[in-house]
PDB file of C-alpha atoms in Angstrom:
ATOM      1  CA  UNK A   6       0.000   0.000   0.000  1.00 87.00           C
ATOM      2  CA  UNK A   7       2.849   2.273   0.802  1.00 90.00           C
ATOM      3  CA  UNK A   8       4.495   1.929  -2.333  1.00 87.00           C
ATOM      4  CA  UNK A   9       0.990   2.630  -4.391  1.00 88.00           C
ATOM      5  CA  UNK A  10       0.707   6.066  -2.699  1.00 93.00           C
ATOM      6  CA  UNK A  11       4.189   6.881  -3.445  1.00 92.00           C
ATOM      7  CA  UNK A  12       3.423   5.903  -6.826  1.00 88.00           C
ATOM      8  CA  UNK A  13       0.472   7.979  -7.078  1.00 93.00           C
ATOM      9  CA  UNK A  14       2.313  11.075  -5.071  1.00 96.00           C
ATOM     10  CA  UNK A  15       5.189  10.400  -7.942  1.00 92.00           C
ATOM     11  CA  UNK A  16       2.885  10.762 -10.801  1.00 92.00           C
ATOM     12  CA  UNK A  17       1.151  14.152  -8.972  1.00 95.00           C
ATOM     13  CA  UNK A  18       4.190  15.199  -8.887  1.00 95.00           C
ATOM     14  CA  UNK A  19       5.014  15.083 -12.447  1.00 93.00           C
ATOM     15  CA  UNK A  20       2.100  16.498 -13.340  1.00 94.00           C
ATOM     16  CA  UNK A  21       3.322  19.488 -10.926  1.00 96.00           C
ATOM     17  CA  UNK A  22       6.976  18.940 -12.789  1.00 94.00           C
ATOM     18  CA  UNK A  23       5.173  20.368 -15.796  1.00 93.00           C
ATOM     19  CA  UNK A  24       3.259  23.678 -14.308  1.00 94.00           C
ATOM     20  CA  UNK A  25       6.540  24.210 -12.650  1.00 93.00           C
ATOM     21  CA  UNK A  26       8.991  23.434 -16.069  1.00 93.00           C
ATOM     22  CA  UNK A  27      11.404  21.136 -13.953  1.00 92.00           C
ATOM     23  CA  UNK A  28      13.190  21.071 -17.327  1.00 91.00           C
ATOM     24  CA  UNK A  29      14.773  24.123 -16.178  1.00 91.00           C
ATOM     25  CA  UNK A  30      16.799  22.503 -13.617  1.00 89.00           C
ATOM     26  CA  UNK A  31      18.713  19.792 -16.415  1.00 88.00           C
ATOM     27  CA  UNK A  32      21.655  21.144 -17.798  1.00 88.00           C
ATOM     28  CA  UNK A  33      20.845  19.321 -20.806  1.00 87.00           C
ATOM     29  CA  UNK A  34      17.597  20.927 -20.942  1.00 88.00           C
ATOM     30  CA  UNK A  35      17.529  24.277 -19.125  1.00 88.00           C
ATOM     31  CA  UNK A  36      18.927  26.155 -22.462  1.00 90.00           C
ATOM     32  CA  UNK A  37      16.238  24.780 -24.984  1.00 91.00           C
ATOM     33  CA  UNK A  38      13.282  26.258 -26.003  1.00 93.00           C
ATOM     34  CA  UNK A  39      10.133  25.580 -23.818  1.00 91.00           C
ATOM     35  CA  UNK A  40       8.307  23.421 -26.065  1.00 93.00           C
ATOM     36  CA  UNK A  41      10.952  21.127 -27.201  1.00 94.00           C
ATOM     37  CA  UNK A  42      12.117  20.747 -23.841  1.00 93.00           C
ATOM     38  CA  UNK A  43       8.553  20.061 -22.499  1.00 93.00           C
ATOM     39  CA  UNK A  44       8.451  17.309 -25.177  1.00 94.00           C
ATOM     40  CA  UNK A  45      11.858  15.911 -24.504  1.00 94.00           C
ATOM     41  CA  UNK A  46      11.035  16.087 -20.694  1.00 92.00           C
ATOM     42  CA  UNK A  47       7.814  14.423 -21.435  1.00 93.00           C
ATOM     43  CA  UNK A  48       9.258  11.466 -23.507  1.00 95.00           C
ATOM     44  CA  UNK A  49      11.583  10.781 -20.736  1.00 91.00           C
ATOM     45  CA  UNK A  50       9.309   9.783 -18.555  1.00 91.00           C
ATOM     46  CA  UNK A  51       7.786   6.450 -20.464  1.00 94.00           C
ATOM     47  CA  UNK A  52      10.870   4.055 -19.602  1.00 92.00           C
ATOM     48  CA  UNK A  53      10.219   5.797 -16.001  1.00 85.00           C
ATOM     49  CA  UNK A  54       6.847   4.407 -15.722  1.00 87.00           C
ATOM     50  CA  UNK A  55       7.657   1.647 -17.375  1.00 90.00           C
ATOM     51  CA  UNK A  56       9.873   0.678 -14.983  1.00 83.00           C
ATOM     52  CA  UNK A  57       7.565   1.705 -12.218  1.00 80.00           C
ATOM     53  CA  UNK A  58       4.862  -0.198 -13.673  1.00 85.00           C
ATOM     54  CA  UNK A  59       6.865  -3.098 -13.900  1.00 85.00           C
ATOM     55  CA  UNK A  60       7.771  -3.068 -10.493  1.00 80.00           C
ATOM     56  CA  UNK A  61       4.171  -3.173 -10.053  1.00 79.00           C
ATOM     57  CA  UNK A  62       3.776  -6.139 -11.983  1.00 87.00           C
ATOM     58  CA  UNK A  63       6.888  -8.620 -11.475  1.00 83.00           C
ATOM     59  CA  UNK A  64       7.042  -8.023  -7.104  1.00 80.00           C
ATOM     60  CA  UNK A  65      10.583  -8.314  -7.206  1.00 81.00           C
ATOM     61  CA  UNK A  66      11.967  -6.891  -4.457  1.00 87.00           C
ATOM     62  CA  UNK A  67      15.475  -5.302  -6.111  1.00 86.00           C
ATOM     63  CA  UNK A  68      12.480  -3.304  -8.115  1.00 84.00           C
ATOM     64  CA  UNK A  69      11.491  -1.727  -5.383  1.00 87.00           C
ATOM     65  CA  UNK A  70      14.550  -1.275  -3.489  1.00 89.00           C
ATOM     66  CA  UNK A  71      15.644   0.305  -6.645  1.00 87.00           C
ATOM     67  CA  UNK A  72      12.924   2.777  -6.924  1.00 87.00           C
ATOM     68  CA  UNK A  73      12.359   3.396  -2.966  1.00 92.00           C
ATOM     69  CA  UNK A  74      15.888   4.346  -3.549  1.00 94.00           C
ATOM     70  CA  UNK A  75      15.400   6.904  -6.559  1.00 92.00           C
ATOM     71  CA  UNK A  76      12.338   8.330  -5.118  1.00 94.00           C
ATOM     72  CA  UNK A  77      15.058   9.211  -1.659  1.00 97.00           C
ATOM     73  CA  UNK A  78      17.623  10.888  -3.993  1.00 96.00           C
ATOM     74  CA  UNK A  79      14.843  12.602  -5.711  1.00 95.00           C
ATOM     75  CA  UNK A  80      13.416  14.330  -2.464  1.00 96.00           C
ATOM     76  CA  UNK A  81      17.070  14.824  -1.484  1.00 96.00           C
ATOM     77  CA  UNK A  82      17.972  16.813  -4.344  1.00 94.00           C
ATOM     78  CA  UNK A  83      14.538  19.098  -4.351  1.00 94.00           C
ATOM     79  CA  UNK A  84      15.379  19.697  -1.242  1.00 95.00           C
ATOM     80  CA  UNK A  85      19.193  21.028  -2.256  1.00 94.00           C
ATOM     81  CA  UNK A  86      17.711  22.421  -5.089  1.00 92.00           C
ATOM     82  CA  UNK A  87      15.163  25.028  -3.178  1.00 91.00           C
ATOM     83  CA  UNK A  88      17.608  28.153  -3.797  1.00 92.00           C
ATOM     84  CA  UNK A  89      18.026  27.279  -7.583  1.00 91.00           C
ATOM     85  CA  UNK A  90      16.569  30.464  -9.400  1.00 90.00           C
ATOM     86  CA  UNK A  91      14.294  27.972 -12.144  1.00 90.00           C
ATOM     87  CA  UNK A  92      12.852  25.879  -9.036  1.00 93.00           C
ATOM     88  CA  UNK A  93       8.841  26.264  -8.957  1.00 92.00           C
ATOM     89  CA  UNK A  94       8.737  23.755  -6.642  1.00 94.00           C
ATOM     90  CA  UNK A  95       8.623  26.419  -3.366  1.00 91.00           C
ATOM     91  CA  UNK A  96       4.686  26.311  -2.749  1.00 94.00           C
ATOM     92  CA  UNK A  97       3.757  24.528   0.262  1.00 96.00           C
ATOM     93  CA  UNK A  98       1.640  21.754  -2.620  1.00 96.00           C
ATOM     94  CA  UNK A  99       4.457  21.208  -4.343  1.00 96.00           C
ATOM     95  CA  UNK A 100       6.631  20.258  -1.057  1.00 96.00           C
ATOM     96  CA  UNK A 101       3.442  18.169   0.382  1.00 97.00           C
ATOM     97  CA  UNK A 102       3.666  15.736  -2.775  1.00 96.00           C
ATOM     98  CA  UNK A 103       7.695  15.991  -3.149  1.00 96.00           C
ATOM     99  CA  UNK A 104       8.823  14.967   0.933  1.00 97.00           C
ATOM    100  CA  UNK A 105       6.408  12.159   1.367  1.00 97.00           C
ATOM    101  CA  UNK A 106       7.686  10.520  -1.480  1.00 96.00           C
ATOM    102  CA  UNK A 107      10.913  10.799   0.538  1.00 96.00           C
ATOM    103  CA  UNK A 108       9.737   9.651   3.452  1.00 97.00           C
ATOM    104  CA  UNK A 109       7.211   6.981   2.657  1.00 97.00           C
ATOM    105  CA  UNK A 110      10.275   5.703   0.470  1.00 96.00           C
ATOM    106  CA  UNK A 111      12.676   5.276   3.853  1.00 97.00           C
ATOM    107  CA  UNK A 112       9.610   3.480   5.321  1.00 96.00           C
ATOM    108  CA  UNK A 113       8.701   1.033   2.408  1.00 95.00           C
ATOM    109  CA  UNK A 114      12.692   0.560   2.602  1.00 94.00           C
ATOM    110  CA  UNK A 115      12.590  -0.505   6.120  1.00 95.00           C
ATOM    111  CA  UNK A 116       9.755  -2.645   5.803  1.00 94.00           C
ATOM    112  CA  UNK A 117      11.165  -4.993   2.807  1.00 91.00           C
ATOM    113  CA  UNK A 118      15.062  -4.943   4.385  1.00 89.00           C
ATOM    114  CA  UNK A 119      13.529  -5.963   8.166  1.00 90.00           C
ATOM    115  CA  UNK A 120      11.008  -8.491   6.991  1.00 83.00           C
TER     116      UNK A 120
END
């Protein structure tokens, strides 16, 4: 169950990548113009949920540990990332989808290494 609401808080939050043009904050992407780099952004995103889908799908635990582990690093770095001048991510419904994902991914962690 955890890992279905971080899934879902995942996908809100790319929805909110969008609004807020995360594209802004890759240095591959940040210097392109706003529609290629939404598209680009966009396209990314289907081995992503593939992956996460799969997950889904197959139960296998390294799956999970894998993405319990991105979805950390991913709070971790919007959180270093709050200064940078092209972060939209400041508004208190941005930060209540981003930090769970964080945190409910330490928990799901816990739960598959002590069981």
């Amino acid at each position: 169950m955890i890992f279905s609401i971080n899934f879902a808080l995942f996908c809100l939050h790319e929805m909110d990548a969008i609004r807020a043009k995360e594209w802004k904050l890759f240095i591959l992407l940040k210097d392109i113009d706003d529609n290629r780099a939404f598209k680009t952004f966009t396209i990314l995103h289907l081995p992503l949920y593939a992956i996460l889908l799969y997950s889904f799908i197959s139960q296998h635990i390294i799956s999970f540990i894998i993405i319990d582990v991105f979805l950390i690093i991913h709070s971790i770095l919007h959180f270093f990332f709050e200064k940078h001048p092209s972060n939209n991510f400041t508004n208190m419904y941005s930060r209540m989808i981003i930090y769970p994902m964080g945190i409910l991914s330490v928990l799901h962690l816990l739960g598959l290494v002590l069981s």
